[in-house]
Amino acid sequence: MINWIYGFVLLLLFVLENIYFKIAKRYNILDVPNVRSSHHTITLRGGGVIFYLGVLVHGLIFDFFAPWFLCGLTLVALVSFIDDMHPLSAKVRLLFQTFSLLLLLLQLGGHEVSWGYVVVALFVGLAILNIYNFMDGINGITGGYSLVAMLALWGINAFVFPIAPAGFIPVVILSLLVFNFYNFRSRAKCFSGDVGAISMAFIILFLLGGFIMHTGHVSALVFLAVYGVDGVLTIIHRILLKENIGQPHRKHLYQLLANEGKFAHLPVSLIYMGVQAVVNLGYLLVLVYVPEYTLIYFIISMVVLVAVYLPLRCKFYALREQV
């Protein structure tokens, strides 16, 4: 019976995505290439709205099990969608993101911990939301990387600790499969848009936050290690260059590989997916068999990733400087 339900959900999500495409065409919700883009053709923007719609579909068919989370997701998705159509100031975006994260923390029981932890959680949450958005710049990377993260979280939910009702993560995965069908191509039919990248990051934060709150395993943030290393080190580099880190750019390693290195988008996305998948699998094995070593695994993983990342960044950034 459950397989029939998932089949129906998959079909419904395809229908909803195509309805959105018609709306996007009607109102010119488009991504027009500019000097900072890694693509060269006008493409529909906002296809990642299907992630939010997937959560709504799950609630309608199964259960709205986390009302404060849904309120926060709705708010951040709405503001991000508006930003896709009419760019908002960074202050406005951060204000609504902060309020949405407070609703998320309320859902997770953040009101029961000291304010110091709440402040740290807000800072980390804002960083993850915006880095996730910054990393959405080539075909397949957001949908593919998010699929790897959700599969790992599904593994935790099934074998380690129940962080969500059984049907929630599978429905989110189905929404990712629908999006990837149109985006994981050499010439994508749609891009995620801020609404997709921010919404997916918010969903992942909800699941990761629930696991961390109930088990204390902060090391689970390793599920976002590859994005974290690229995002944080790129921000540090831009600060050293005295650039406005809120402005679009092409200095992430994945952008350097695609633009200066002339690698096709999908192989670059697959590399990011593959590296994160290996890291995730290792963490799950450590978590199941020797959970007392998860923090050590996190530290070793981050050191190795940074050690691999920095020489690659120097090599391909040097190509940029030669242009």
mmCIF file with all atom_site columns, C-alpha atoms in Angstrom, residues 105-265:
data_model
loop_
_atom_site.group_PDB
_atom_site.id
_atom_site.type_symbol
_atom_site.label_atom_id
_atom_site.label_alt_id
_atom_site.label_comp_id
_atom_site.label_asym_id
_atom_site.label_entity_id
_atom_site.label_seq_id
_atom_site.pdbx_PDB_ins_code
_atom_site.Cartn_x
_atom_site.Cartn_y
_atom_site.Cartn_z
_atom_site.occupancy
_atom_site.B_iso_or_equiv
_atom_site.pdbx_formal_charge
_atom_site.auth_seq_id
_atom_site.auth_comp_id
_atom_site.auth_asym_id
_atom_site.auth_atom_id
_atom_site.pdbx_PDB_model_num
ATOM 1   C CA . LEU A 1 105 ? 14.407 26.120 17.162  1.00 0.00 ? 105 LEU A CA 1
ATOM 2   C CA . LEU A 1 106 ? 11.060 26.416 18.924  1.00 0.00 ? 106 LEU A CA 1
ATOM 3   C CA . GLN A 1 107 ? 9.968  23.238 17.140  1.00 0.00 ? 107 GLN A CA 1
ATOM 4   C CA . LEU A 1 108 ? 13.179 21.472 18.215  1.00 0.00 ? 108 LEU A CA 1
ATOM 5   C CA . GLY A 1 109 ? 12.871 22.524 21.848  1.00 0.00 ? 109 GLY A CA 1
ATOM 6   C CA . GLY A 1 110 ? 15.319 25.414 21.735  1.00 0.00 ? 110 GLY A CA 1
ATOM 7   C CA . HIS A 1 111 ? 13.262 27.255 24.352  1.00 0.00 ? 111 HIS A CA 1
ATOM 8   C CA . GLU A 1 112 ? 14.393 24.635 26.867  1.00 0.00 ? 112 GLU A CA 1
ATOM 9   C CA . VAL A 1 113 ? 18.132 25.375 26.535  1.00 0.00 ? 113 VAL A CA 1
ATOM 10  C CA . SER A 1 114 ? 20.213 28.395 27.555  1.00 0.00 ? 114 SER A CA 1
ATOM 11  C CA . TRP A 1 115 ? 20.214 31.499 25.367  1.00 0.00 ? 115 TRP A CA 1
ATOM 12  C CA . GLY A 1 116 ? 23.907 31.019 24.624  1.00 0.00 ? 116 GLY A CA 1
ATOM 13  C CA . TYR A 1 117 ? 23.179 27.804 22.732  1.00 0.00 ? 117 TYR A CA 1
ATOM 14  C CA . VAL A 1 118 ? 20.338 29.528 20.891  1.00 0.00 ? 118 VAL A CA 1
ATOM 15  C CA . VAL A 1 119 ? 22.657 32.332 19.727  1.00 0.00 ? 119 VAL A CA 1
ATOM 16  C CA . VAL A 1 120 ? 25.244 29.831 18.492  1.00 0.00 ? 120 VAL A CA 1
ATOM 17  C CA . ALA A 1 121 ? 22.539 27.784 16.768  1.00 0.00 ? 121 ALA A CA 1
ATOM 18  C CA . LEU A 1 122 ? 21.184 30.906 15.032  1.00 0.00 ? 122 LEU A CA 1
ATOM 19  C CA . PHE A 1 123 ? 24.646 31.877 13.812  1.00 0.00 ? 123 PHE A CA 1
ATOM 20  C CA . VAL A 1 124 ? 25.366 28.375 12.491  1.00 0.00 ? 124 VAL A CA 1
ATOM 21  C CA . GLY A 1 125 ? 21.890 28.152 10.954  1.00 0.00 ? 125 GLY A CA 1
ATOM 22  C CA . LEU A 1 126 ? 22.227 31.474 9.131   1.00 0.00 ? 126 LEU A CA 1
ATOM 23  C CA . ALA A 1 127 ? 25.667 30.455 7.889   1.00 0.00 ? 127 ALA A CA 1
ATOM 24  C CA . ILE A 1 128 ? 24.376 27.134 6.547   1.00 0.00 ? 128 ILE A CA 1
ATOM 25  C CA . LEU A 1 129 ? 21.333 28.698 4.854   1.00 0.00 ? 129 LEU A CA 1
ATOM 26  C CA . ASN A 1 130 ? 23.418 31.255 3.018   1.00 0.00 ? 130 ASN A CA 1
ATOM 27  C CA . ILE A 1 131 ? 26.354 29.013 2.166   1.00 0.00 ? 131 ILE A CA 1
ATOM 28  C CA . TYR A 1 132 ? 23.891 26.487 0.749   1.00 0.00 ? 132 TYR A CA 1
ATOM 29  C CA . ASN A 1 133 ? 22.488 29.276 -1.395  1.00 0.00 ? 133 ASN A CA 1
ATOM 30  C CA . PHE A 1 134 ? 25.968 30.462 -2.476  1.00 0.00 ? 134 PHE A CA 1
ATOM 31  C CA . MET A 1 135 ? 26.842 26.899 -3.529  1.00 0.00 ? 135 MET A CA 1
ATOM 32  C CA . ASP A 1 136 ? 23.900 26.751 -5.937  1.00 0.00 ? 136 ASP A CA 1
ATOM 33  C CA . GLY A 1 137 ? 25.649 27.810 -9.121  1.00 0.00 ? 137 GLY A CA 1
ATOM 34  C CA . ILE A 1 138 ? 25.977 24.956 -11.614 1.00 0.00 ? 138 ILE A CA 1
ATOM 35  C CA . ASN A 1 139 ? 23.669 22.281 -12.979 1.00 0.00 ? 139 ASN A CA 1
ATOM 36  C CA . GLY A 1 140 ? 23.027 19.386 -10.650 1.00 0.00 ? 140 GLY A CA 1
ATOM 37  C CA . ILE A 1 141 ? 24.982 20.537 -7.619  1.00 0.00 ? 141 ILE A CA 1
ATOM 38  C CA . THR A 1 142 ? 22.096 21.528 -5.320  1.00 0.00 ? 142 THR A CA 1
ATOM 39  C CA . GLY A 1 143 ? 19.825 18.636 -6.249  1.00 0.00 ? 143 GLY A CA 1
ATOM 40  C CA . GLY A 1 144 ? 22.607 16.049 -6.282  1.00 0.00 ? 144 GLY A CA 1
ATOM 41  C CA . TYR A 1 145 ? 24.336 17.165 -3.083  1.00 0.00 ? 145 TYR A CA 1
ATOM 42  C CA . SER A 1 146 ? 21.025 17.459 -1.243  1.00 0.00 ? 146 SER A CA 1
ATOM 43  C CA . LEU A 1 147 ? 20.069 13.950 -2.353  1.00 0.00 ? 147 LEU A CA 1
ATOM 44  C CA . VAL A 1 148 ? 23.299 12.602 -0.822  1.00 0.00 ? 148 VAL A CA 1
ATOM 45  C CA . ALA A 1 149 ? 22.554 14.459 2.434   1.00 0.00 ? 149 ALA A CA 1
ATOM 46  C CA . MET A 1 150 ? 18.940 13.262 2.589   1.00 0.00 ? 150 MET A CA 1
ATOM 47  C CA . LEU A 1 151 ? 19.918 9.633  1.965   1.00 0.00 ? 151 LEU A CA 1
ATOM 48  C CA . ALA A 1 152 ? 22.336 9.825  4.896   1.00 0.00 ? 152 ALA A CA 1
ATOM 49  C CA . LEU A 1 153 ? 19.650 11.369 7.101   1.00 0.00 ? 153 LEU A CA 1
ATOM 50  C CA . TRP A 1 154 ? 17.259 8.628  5.980   1.00 0.00 ? 154 TRP A CA 1
ATOM 51  C CA . GLY A 1 155 ? 19.851 6.108  7.161   1.00 0.00 ? 155 GLY A CA 1
ATOM 52  C CA . ILE A 1 156 ? 20.013 7.797  10.556  1.00 0.00 ? 156 ILE A CA 1
ATOM 53  C CA . ASN A 1 157 ? 16.225 7.873  10.774  1.00 0.00 ? 157 ASN A CA 1
ATOM 54  C CA . ALA A 1 158 ? 15.955 4.182  9.936   1.00 0.00 ? 158 ALA A CA 1
ATOM 55  C CA . PHE A 1 159 ? 18.877 2.688  11.853  1.00 0.00 ? 159 PHE A CA 1
ATOM 56  C CA . VAL A 1 160 ? 20.088 5.116  14.525  1.00 0.00 ? 160 VAL A CA 1
ATOM 57  C CA . PHE A 1 161 ? 17.496 7.563  15.840  1.00 0.00 ? 161 PHE A CA 1
ATOM 58  C CA . PRO A 1 162 ? 13.991 8.551  14.626  1.00 0.00 ? 162 PRO A CA 1
ATOM 59  C CA . ILE A 1 163 ? 14.300 12.221 13.647  1.00 0.00 ? 163 ILE A CA 1
ATOM 60  C CA . ALA A 1 164 ? 11.113 12.385 11.544  1.00 0.00 ? 164 ALA A CA 1
ATOM 61  C CA . PRO A 1 165 ? 8.040  10.265 10.754  1.00 0.00 ? 165 PRO A CA 1
ATOM 62  C CA . ALA A 1 166 ? 8.819  7.368  8.427   1.00 0.00 ? 166 ALA A CA 1
ATOM 63  C CA . GLY A 1 167 ? 7.274  8.980  5.332   1.00 0.00 ? 167 GLY A CA 1
ATOM 64  C CA . PHE A 1 168 ? 8.766  12.468 5.606   1.00 0.00 ? 168 PHE A CA 1
ATOM 65  C CA . ILE A 1 169 ? 12.306 11.921 4.310   1.00 0.00 ? 169 ILE A CA 1
ATOM 66  C CA . PRO A 1 170 ? 11.185 9.647  1.433   1.00 0.00 ? 170 PRO A CA 1
ATOM 67  C CA . VAL A 1 171 ? 8.771  12.348 0.205   1.00 0.00 ? 171 VAL A CA 1
ATOM 68  C CA . VAL A 1 172 ? 11.530 14.981 0.352   1.00 0.00 ? 172 VAL A CA 1
ATOM 69  C CA . ILE A 1 173 ? 13.762 12.575 -1.598  1.00 0.00 ? 173 ILE A CA 1
ATOM 70  C CA . LEU A 1 174 ? 11.005 12.188 -4.208  1.00 0.00 ? 174 LEU A CA 1
ATOM 71  C CA . SER A 1 175 ? 10.874 15.982 -4.578  1.00 0.00 ? 175 SER A CA 1
ATOM 72  C CA . LEU A 1 176 ? 14.629 15.959 -5.144  1.00 0.00 ? 176 LEU A CA 1
ATOM 73  C CA . LEU A 1 177 ? 14.282 13.273 -7.806  1.00 0.00 ? 177 LEU A CA 1
ATOM 74  C CA . VAL A 1 178 ? 11.672 15.375 -9.617  1.00 0.00 ? 178 VAL A CA 1
ATOM 75  C CA . PHE A 1 179 ? 13.878 18.459 -9.477  1.00 0.00 ? 179 PHE A CA 1
ATOM 76  C CA . ASN A 1 180 ? 16.966 16.520 -10.582 1.00 0.00 ? 180 ASN A CA 1
ATOM 77  C CA . PHE A 1 181 ? 15.035 15.162 -13.566 1.00 0.00 ? 181 PHE A CA 1
ATOM 78  C CA . TYR A 1 182 ? 14.846 18.718 -14.897 1.00 0.00 ? 182 TYR A CA 1
ATOM 79  C CA . ASN A 1 183 ? 18.091 20.136 -13.487 1.00 0.00 ? 183 ASN A CA 1
ATOM 80  C CA . PHE A 1 184 ? 20.687 17.338 -13.549 1.00 0.00 ? 184 PHE A CA 1
ATOM 81  C CA . ARG A 1 185 ? 21.332 17.835 -17.260 1.00 0.00 ? 185 ARG A CA 1
ATOM 82  C CA . SER A 1 186 ? 24.002 19.445 -19.404 1.00 0.00 ? 186 SER A CA 1
ATOM 83  C CA . ARG A 1 187 ? 21.316 21.967 -20.332 1.00 0.00 ? 187 ARG A CA 1
ATOM 84  C CA . ALA A 1 188 ? 18.965 22.325 -17.393 1.00 0.00 ? 188 ALA A CA 1
ATOM 85  C CA . LYS A 1 189 ? 15.274 23.066 -17.896 1.00 0.00 ? 189 LYS A CA 1
ATOM 86  C CA . CYS A 1 190 ? 15.109 24.901 -14.557 1.00 0.00 ? 190 CYS A CA 1
ATOM 87  C CA . PHE A 1 191 ? 17.311 26.208 -11.767 1.00 0.00 ? 191 PHE A CA 1
ATOM 88  C CA . SER A 1 192 ? 16.588 25.866 -8.078  1.00 0.00 ? 192 SER A CA 1
ATOM 89  C CA . GLY A 1 193 ? 16.509 29.565 -7.280  1.00 0.00 ? 193 GLY A CA 1
ATOM 90  C CA . ASP A 1 194 ? 16.870 30.929 -3.757  1.00 0.00 ? 194 ASP A CA 1
ATOM 91  C CA . VAL A 1 195 ? 13.514 29.377 -2.893  1.00 0.00 ? 195 VAL A CA 1
ATOM 92  C CA . GLY A 1 196 ? 14.901 25.905 -3.605  1.00 0.00 ? 196 GLY A CA 1
ATOM 93  C CA . ALA A 1 197 ? 18.364 26.215 -2.089  1.00 0.00 ? 197 ALA A CA 1
ATOM 94  C CA . ILE A 1 198 ? 17.190 27.977 1.078   1.00 0.00 ? 198 ILE A CA 1
ATOM 95  C CA . SER A 1 199 ? 14.178 25.688 1.540   1.00 0.00 ? 199 SER A CA 1
ATOM 96  C CA . MET A 1 200 ? 16.284 22.542 1.172   1.00 0.00 ? 200 MET A CA 1
ATOM 97  C CA . ALA A 1 201 ? 18.894 23.891 3.595   1.00 0.00 ? 201 ALA A CA 1
ATOM 98  C CA . PHE A 1 202 ? 16.103 24.652 6.076   1.00 0.00 ? 202 PHE A CA 1
ATOM 99  C CA . ILE A 1 203 ? 14.731 21.103 5.773   1.00 0.00 ? 203 ILE A CA 1
ATOM 100 C CA . ILE A 1 204 ? 18.192 19.609 6.303   1.00 0.00 ? 204 ILE A CA 1
ATOM 101 C CA . LEU A 1 205 ? 18.742 21.895 9.302   1.00 0.00 ? 205 LEU A CA 1
ATOM 102 C CA . PHE A 1 206 ? 15.468 20.667 10.796  1.00 0.00 ? 206 PHE A CA 1
ATOM 103 C CA . LEU A 1 207 ? 16.512 17.028 10.491  1.00 0.00 ? 207 LEU A CA 1
ATOM 104 C CA . LEU A 1 208 ? 20.118 17.561 11.574  1.00 0.00 ? 208 LEU A CA 1
ATOM 105 C CA . GLY A 1 209 ? 19.012 19.825 14.412  1.00 0.00 ? 209 GLY A CA 1
ATOM 106 C CA . GLY A 1 210 ? 16.581 17.213 15.687  1.00 0.00 ? 210 GLY A CA 1
ATOM 107 C CA . PHE A 1 211 ? 19.312 14.586 15.709  1.00 0.00 ? 211 PHE A CA 1
ATOM 108 C CA . ILE A 1 212 ? 21.816 16.868 17.440  1.00 0.00 ? 212 ILE A CA 1
ATOM 109 C CA . MET A 1 213 ? 19.296 18.059 20.053  1.00 0.00 ? 213 MET A CA 1
ATOM 110 C CA . HIS A 1 214 ? 18.343 14.516 21.040  1.00 0.00 ? 214 HIS A CA 1
ATOM 111 C CA . THR A 1 215 ? 21.749 12.817 20.860  1.00 0.00 ? 215 THR A CA 1
ATOM 112 C CA . GLY A 1 216 ? 24.319 15.555 21.363  1.00 0.00 ? 216 GLY A CA 1
ATOM 113 C CA . HIS A 1 217 ? 26.248 14.446 18.263  1.00 0.00 ? 217 HIS A CA 1
ATOM 114 C CA . VAL A 1 218 ? 27.216 17.867 16.879  1.00 0.00 ? 218 VAL A CA 1
ATOM 115 C CA . SER A 1 219 ? 29.611 15.906 14.668  1.00 0.00 ? 219 SER A CA 1
ATOM 116 C CA . ALA A 1 220 ? 26.614 15.115 12.416  1.00 0.00 ? 220 ALA A CA 1
ATOM 117 C CA . LEU A 1 221 ? 27.312 18.472 10.771  1.00 0.00 ? 221 LEU A CA 1
ATOM 118 C CA . VAL A 1 222 ? 29.883 16.468 8.817   1.00 0.00 ? 222 VAL A CA 1
ATOM 119 C CA . PHE A 1 223 ? 26.971 15.677 6.466   1.00 0.00 ? 223 PHE A CA 1
ATOM 120 C CA . LEU A 1 224 ? 27.529 19.212 5.116   1.00 0.00 ? 224 LEU A CA 1
ATOM 121 C CA . ALA A 1 225 ? 31.330 19.110 5.260   1.00 0.00 ? 225 ALA A CA 1
ATOM 122 C CA . VAL A 1 226 ? 32.111 19.554 1.557   1.00 0.00 ? 226 VAL A CA 1
ATOM 123 C CA . TYR A 1 227 ? 29.823 22.564 1.197   1.00 0.00 ? 227 TYR A CA 1
ATOM 124 C CA . GLY A 1 228 ? 31.122 23.890 4.511   1.00 0.00 ? 228 GLY A CA 1
ATOM 125 C CA . VAL A 1 229 ? 34.785 23.738 3.523   1.00 0.00 ? 229 VAL A CA 1
ATOM 126 C CA . ASP A 1 230 ? 34.200 25.360 0.128   1.00 0.00 ? 230 ASP A CA 1
ATOM 127 C CA . GLY A 1 231 ? 31.791 27.943 1.524   1.00 0.00 ? 231 GLY A CA 1
ATOM 128 C CA . VAL A 1 232 ? 33.733 29.011 4.624   1.00 0.00 ? 232 VAL A CA 1
ATOM 129 C CA . LEU A 1 233 ? 37.178 29.116 2.988   1.00 0.00 ? 233 LEU A CA 1
ATOM 130 C CA . THR A 1 234 ? 35.793 31.071 0.038   1.00 0.00 ? 234 THR A CA 1
ATOM 131 C CA . ILE A 1 235 ? 34.252 33.592 2.433   1.00 0.00 ? 235 ILE A CA 1
ATOM 132 C CA . ILE A 1 236 ? 37.587 33.922 4.254   1.00 0.00 ? 236 ILE A CA 1
ATOM 133 C CA . HIS A 1 237 ? 39.356 34.432 0.925   1.00 0.00 ? 237 HIS A CA 1
ATOM 134 C CA . ARG A 1 238 ? 36.901 37.139 -0.117  1.00 0.00 ? 238 ARG A CA 1
ATOM 135 C CA . ILE A 1 239 ? 37.280 38.897 3.252   1.00 0.00 ? 239 ILE A CA 1
ATOM 136 C CA . LEU A 1 240 ? 41.055 38.917 2.731   1.00 0.00 ? 240 LEU A CA 1
ATOM 137 C CA . LEU A 1 241 ? 40.431 40.446 -0.712  1.00 0.00 ? 241 LEU A CA 1
ATOM 138 C CA . LYS A 1 242 ? 38.230 43.065 1.020   1.00 0.00 ? 242 LYS A CA 1
ATOM 139 C CA . GLU A 1 243 ? 35.200 42.103 -1.061  1.00 0.00 ? 243 GLU A CA 1
ATOM 140 C CA . ASN A 1 244 ? 31.542 42.369 -0.077  1.00 0.00 ? 244 ASN A CA 1
ATOM 141 C CA . ILE A 1 245 ? 30.740 38.741 0.802   1.00 0.00 ? 245 ILE A CA 1
ATOM 142 C CA . GLY A 1 246 ? 27.038 39.359 0.166   1.00 0.00 ? 246 GLY A CA 1
ATOM 143 C CA . GLN A 1 247 ? 27.602 40.066 -3.522  1.00 0.00 ? 247 GLN A CA 1
ATOM 144 C CA . PRO A 1 248 ? 27.505 37.332 -6.218  1.00 0.00 ? 248 PRO A CA 1
ATOM 145 C CA . HIS A 1 249 ? 30.874 36.040 -7.413  1.00 0.00 ? 249 HIS A CA 1
ATOM 146 C CA . ARG A 1 250 ? 32.645 33.137 -9.132  1.00 0.00 ? 250 ARG A CA 1
ATOM 147 C CA . LYS A 1 251 ? 35.301 32.216 -6.572  1.00 0.00 ? 251 LYS A CA 1
ATOM 148 C CA . HIS A 1 252 ? 33.989 28.937 -5.121  1.00 0.00 ? 252 HIS A CA 1
ATOM 149 C CA . LEU A 1 253 ? 36.068 25.927 -6.112  1.00 0.00 ? 253 LEU A CA 1
ATOM 150 C CA . TYR A 1 254 ? 33.171 24.402 -8.056  1.00 0.00 ? 254 TYR A CA 1
ATOM 151 C CA . GLN A 1 255 ? 32.929 27.657 -10.042 1.00 0.00 ? 255 GLN A CA 1
ATOM 152 C CA . LEU A 1 256 ? 36.666 27.716 -10.676 1.00 0.00 ? 256 LEU A CA 1
ATOM 153 C CA . LEU A 1 257 ? 36.509 24.115 -11.908 1.00 0.00 ? 257 LEU A CA 1
ATOM 154 C CA . ALA A 1 258 ? 33.575 24.880 -14.220 1.00 0.00 ? 258 ALA A CA 1
ATOM 155 C CA . ASN A 1 259 ? 34.782 28.237 -15.540 1.00 0.00 ? 259 ASN A CA 1
ATOM 156 C CA . GLU A 1 260 ? 38.581 28.412 -15.345 1.00 0.00 ? 260 GLU A CA 1
ATOM 157 C CA . GLY A 1 261 ? 39.114 24.641 -15.420 1.00 0.00 ? 261 GLY A CA 1
ATOM 158 C CA . LYS A 1 262 ? 36.576 24.171 -18.247 1.00 0.00 ? 262 LYS A CA 1
ATOM 159 C CA . PHE A 1 263 ? 35.077 21.070 -16.606 1.00 0.00 ? 263 PHE A CA 1
ATOM 160 C CA . ALA A 1 264 ? 31.488 20.248 -17.555 1.00 0.00 ? 264 ALA A CA 1
ATOM 161 C CA . HIS A 1 265 ? 28.957 21.051 -14.841 1.00 0.00 ? 265 HIS A CA 1
#
